[in-house]
CSV table of C-alpha atoms in Angstrom, one decimal:
chain,number,residue,atom,x,y,z
L,502,UNK,CA,0.9,-7.2,22.7
L,503,UNK,CA,1.8,-4.2,24.3
L,504,UNK,CA,1.7,-0.4,22.9
L,505,UNK,CA,5.1,-0.6,22.1
L,506,UNK,CA,5.3,-3.8,20.5
L,507,UNK,CA,2.1,-3.1,18.7
L,508,UNK,CA,4.2,0.5,17.3
L,509,UNK,CA,7.2,-2.2,16.7
L,510,UNK,CA,5.3,-4.6,14.6
L,511,UNK,CA,3.2,-1.7,12.8
L,512,UNK,CA,6.6,0.2,11.9
L,513,UNK,CA,7.9,-3.3,10.4
L,514,UNK,CA,4.7,-3.9,8.5
L,515,UNK,CA,4.4,-0.4,7.2
L,516,UNK,CA,7.9,-0.3,5.9
L,517,UNK,CA,7.7,-3.8,4.1
L,518,UNK,CA,4.4,-3.0,2.5
L,519,UNK,CA,4.5,0.7,1.1
L,520,UNK,CA,8.7,0.9,1.7
L,521,UNK,CA,11.1,2.2,4.5
L,522,UNK,CA,11.6,5.6,2.1
L,523,UNK,CA,8.0,6.4,2.0
L,524,UNK,CA,7.4,5.9,6.0
L,525,UNK,CA,10.7,8.3,6.3
L,526,UNK,CA,9.3,10.5,4.0
L,527,UNK,CA,6.0,10.3,6.1
L,528,UNK,CA,7.5,11.3,9.5
L,529,UNK,CA,9.6,13.8,7.9
L,530,UNK,CA,7.1,15.7,6.0
L,531,UNK,CA,4.7,15.3,9.3
L,532,UNK,CA,7.3,17.4,11.2
L,533,UNK,CA,6.4,18.1,14.9
L,534,UNK,CA,3.0,18.9,14.5
L,535,UNK,CA,1.6,15.9,12.3
L,536,UNK,CA,4.6,13.1,14.4
L,537,UNK,CA,2.0,12.1,16.9
L,538,UNK,CA,-0.3,11.1,14.0
L,539,UNK,CA,2.2,9.5,12.2
L,540,UNK,CA,2.4,7.4,15.3
L,541,UNK,CA,-1.1,6.7,15.6
L,542,UNK,CA,-1.2,5.3,11.7
L,543,UNK,CA,1.8,3.2,12.7
L,544,UNK,CA,0.6,1.8,15.8
L,545,UNK,CA,-3.1,1.2,15.0
L,546,UNK,CA,-3.3,0.8,11.0
L,547,UNK,CA,0.1,-1.2,10.5
L,548,UNK,CA,0.0,-2.8,14.2
L,549,UNK,CA,-3.2,-3.3,15.5
L,550,UNK,CA,-5.0,-4.1,11.8
L,551,UNK,CA,-2.0,-5.2,9.6
L,552,UNK,CA,-0.6,-6.8,12.9
L,553,UNK,CA,-3.5,-9.5,12.9
L,554,UNK,CA,-3.3,-12.8,11.4
L,555,UNK,CA,-6.4,-14.0,10.0
L,556,UNK,CA,-6.0,-12.5,6.9
L,557,UNK,CA,-2.7,-12.3,4.4
L,558,UNK,CA,-1.2,-8.9,3.9
L,559,UNK,CA,-2.1,-10.1,0.1
L,560,UNK,CA,-5.8,-10.2,1.0
L,561,UNK,CA,-5.6,-6.8,3.2
L,562,UNK,CA,-4.3,-5.2,0.3
L,563,UNK,CA,-7.0,-6.1,-2.2
L,564,UNK,CA,-9.1,-4.9,0.5
L,565,UNK,CA,-7.5,-1.8,0.9
L,566,UNK,CA,-7.4,-1.0,-2.9
L,567,UNK,CA,-10.8,-1.5,-3.2
L,568,UNK,CA,-12.0,0.6,-0.3
L,569,UNK,CA,-9.6,3.3,-1.2
L,570,UNK,CA,-10.6,3.4,-4.7
L,571,UNK,CA,-14.6,3.0,-3.7
L,572,UNK,CA,-13.9,6.3,-1.3
L,573,UNK,CA,-11.7,8.0,-4.1
L,574,UNK,CA,-8.9,8.6,-1.8
L,575,UNK,CA,-6.7,8.5,-5.0
L,576,UNK,CA,-3.1,9.0,-3.2
L,577,UNK,CA,-3.6,6.4,-1.1
L,578,UNK,CA,-5.0,3.9,-3.7
L,579,UNK,CA,-1.7,4.8,-5.8
L,580,UNK,CA,0.4,3.7,-2.3
L,581,UNK,CA,-1.8,0.8,-1.7
L,582,UNK,CA,-1.4,-0.5,-5.5
L,583,UNK,CA,2.1,-0.5,-5.3
L,584,UNK,CA,1.9,-2.1,-1.8
L,585,UNK,CA,-0.7,-5.3,-3.2
L,586,UNK,CA,2.4,-5.6,-6.0
L,587,UNK,CA,5.0,-6.0,-3.5
L,588,UNK,CA,2.5,-8.3,-1.6
L,589,UNK,CA,2.2,-10.7,-4.2
L,590,UNK,CA,-1.1,-9.2,-5.8
L,591,UNK,CA,-1.2,-10.3,-9.3
L,592,UNK,CA,-2.2,-7.6,-12.3
L,593,UNK,CA,-5.1,-10.1,-12.9
L,594,UNK,CA,-6.5,-9.6,-9.1
L,595,UNK,CA,-5.8,-6.0,-9.3
L,596,UNK,CA,-8.0,-5.8,-12.7
L,597,UNK,CA,-10.8,-8.0,-11.0
L,598,UNK,CA,-10.9,-6.3,-7.8
L,599,UNK,CA,-11.2,-2.9,-9.9
L,600,UNK,CA,-14.2,-4.5,-12.1
L,601,UNK,CA,-15.7,-5.6,-8.6
L,602,UNK,CA,-15.5,-2.3,-7.0
L,603,UNK,CA,-16.9,-0.5,-10.4
L,604,UNK,CA,-19.8,-2.8,-10.3
L,605,UNK,CA,-20.6,-2.1,-6.4
L,606,UNK,CA,-19.5,1.4,-6.0
L,607,UNK,CA,-20.2,2.8,-9.2
L,608,UNK,CA,-18.8,3.3,-12.6
L,609,UNK,CA,-17.3,6.8,-12.0
L,610,UNK,CA,-15.4,5.1,-9.0
L,611,UNK,CA,-14.0,2.4,-11.4
L,612,UNK,CA,-12.8,4.9,-14.0
L,613,UNK,CA,-10.9,6.9,-11.5
L,614,UNK,CA,-9.2,3.5,-9.9
L,615,UNK,CA,-8.1,2.0,-13.6
L,616,UNK,CA,-6.6,5.0,-14.2
L,617,UNK,CA,-4.7,5.3,-11.3
L,618,UNK,CA,-4.0,1.6,-11.3
L,619,UNK,CA,-2.5,1.7,-14.9
L,620,UNK,CA,-0.1,4.6,-13.9
L,621,UNK,CA,0.9,2.9,-11.1
L,622,UNK,CA,1.5,-0.4,-13.2
L,623,UNK,CA,3.6,1.6,-15.9
L,624,UNK,CA,5.9,3.0,-13.6
L,625,UNK,CA,6.2,-0.5,-11.6
L,626,UNK,CA,6.9,-2.3,-15.1
L,627,UNK,CA,9.3,0.3,-15.9
L,628,UNK,CA,11.4,0.4,-12.5
L,629,UNK,CA,11.2,-3.4,-12.6
L,630,UNK,CA,12.5,-3.6,-16.4
L,631,UNK,CA,15.4,-1.1,-15.6
L,632,UNK,CA,16.5,-3.6,-12.1
L,633,UNK,CA,16.4,-6.3,-14.7
L,634,UNK,CA,18.1,-5.0,-17.2
L,635,UNK,CA,20.8,-3.2,-14.9
L,636,UNK,CA,21.2,-6.9,-13.2
L,637,UNK,CA,21.9,-8.3,-16.9
L,638,UNK,CA,24.7,-6.0,-17.6
L,639,UNK,CA,26.4,-6.8,-14.0
L,640,UNK,CA,26.7,-10.4,-15.0
């Protein structure tokens, strides 16, 4: 895969997992100063890593949730929890992954990860309930 192909695949993966709006905001906020960094994130994280085939997106999402929760990277954890839900990870799988994180990374990391996950799930459920209600009213 060429650099350009890796970037294009990364951009596609990134938009599908975290949302096109998020990616656009990340580039906009980066401005001229951070644009090169956003290109590196897109090409290498989302193209060279997420573009590989041995692990599914679902599996990668679970890995990221546990890694980011362990590292205490809370904003990225919330982002990747939403991505995990988009990638078909269930609430039960997220719960079990966070319990696993708690045992191996420490209870304080687990407490924070569960708090963030609860906030994300509340927002996710509210957004999907609203969308379902709107769809029902249109019919």
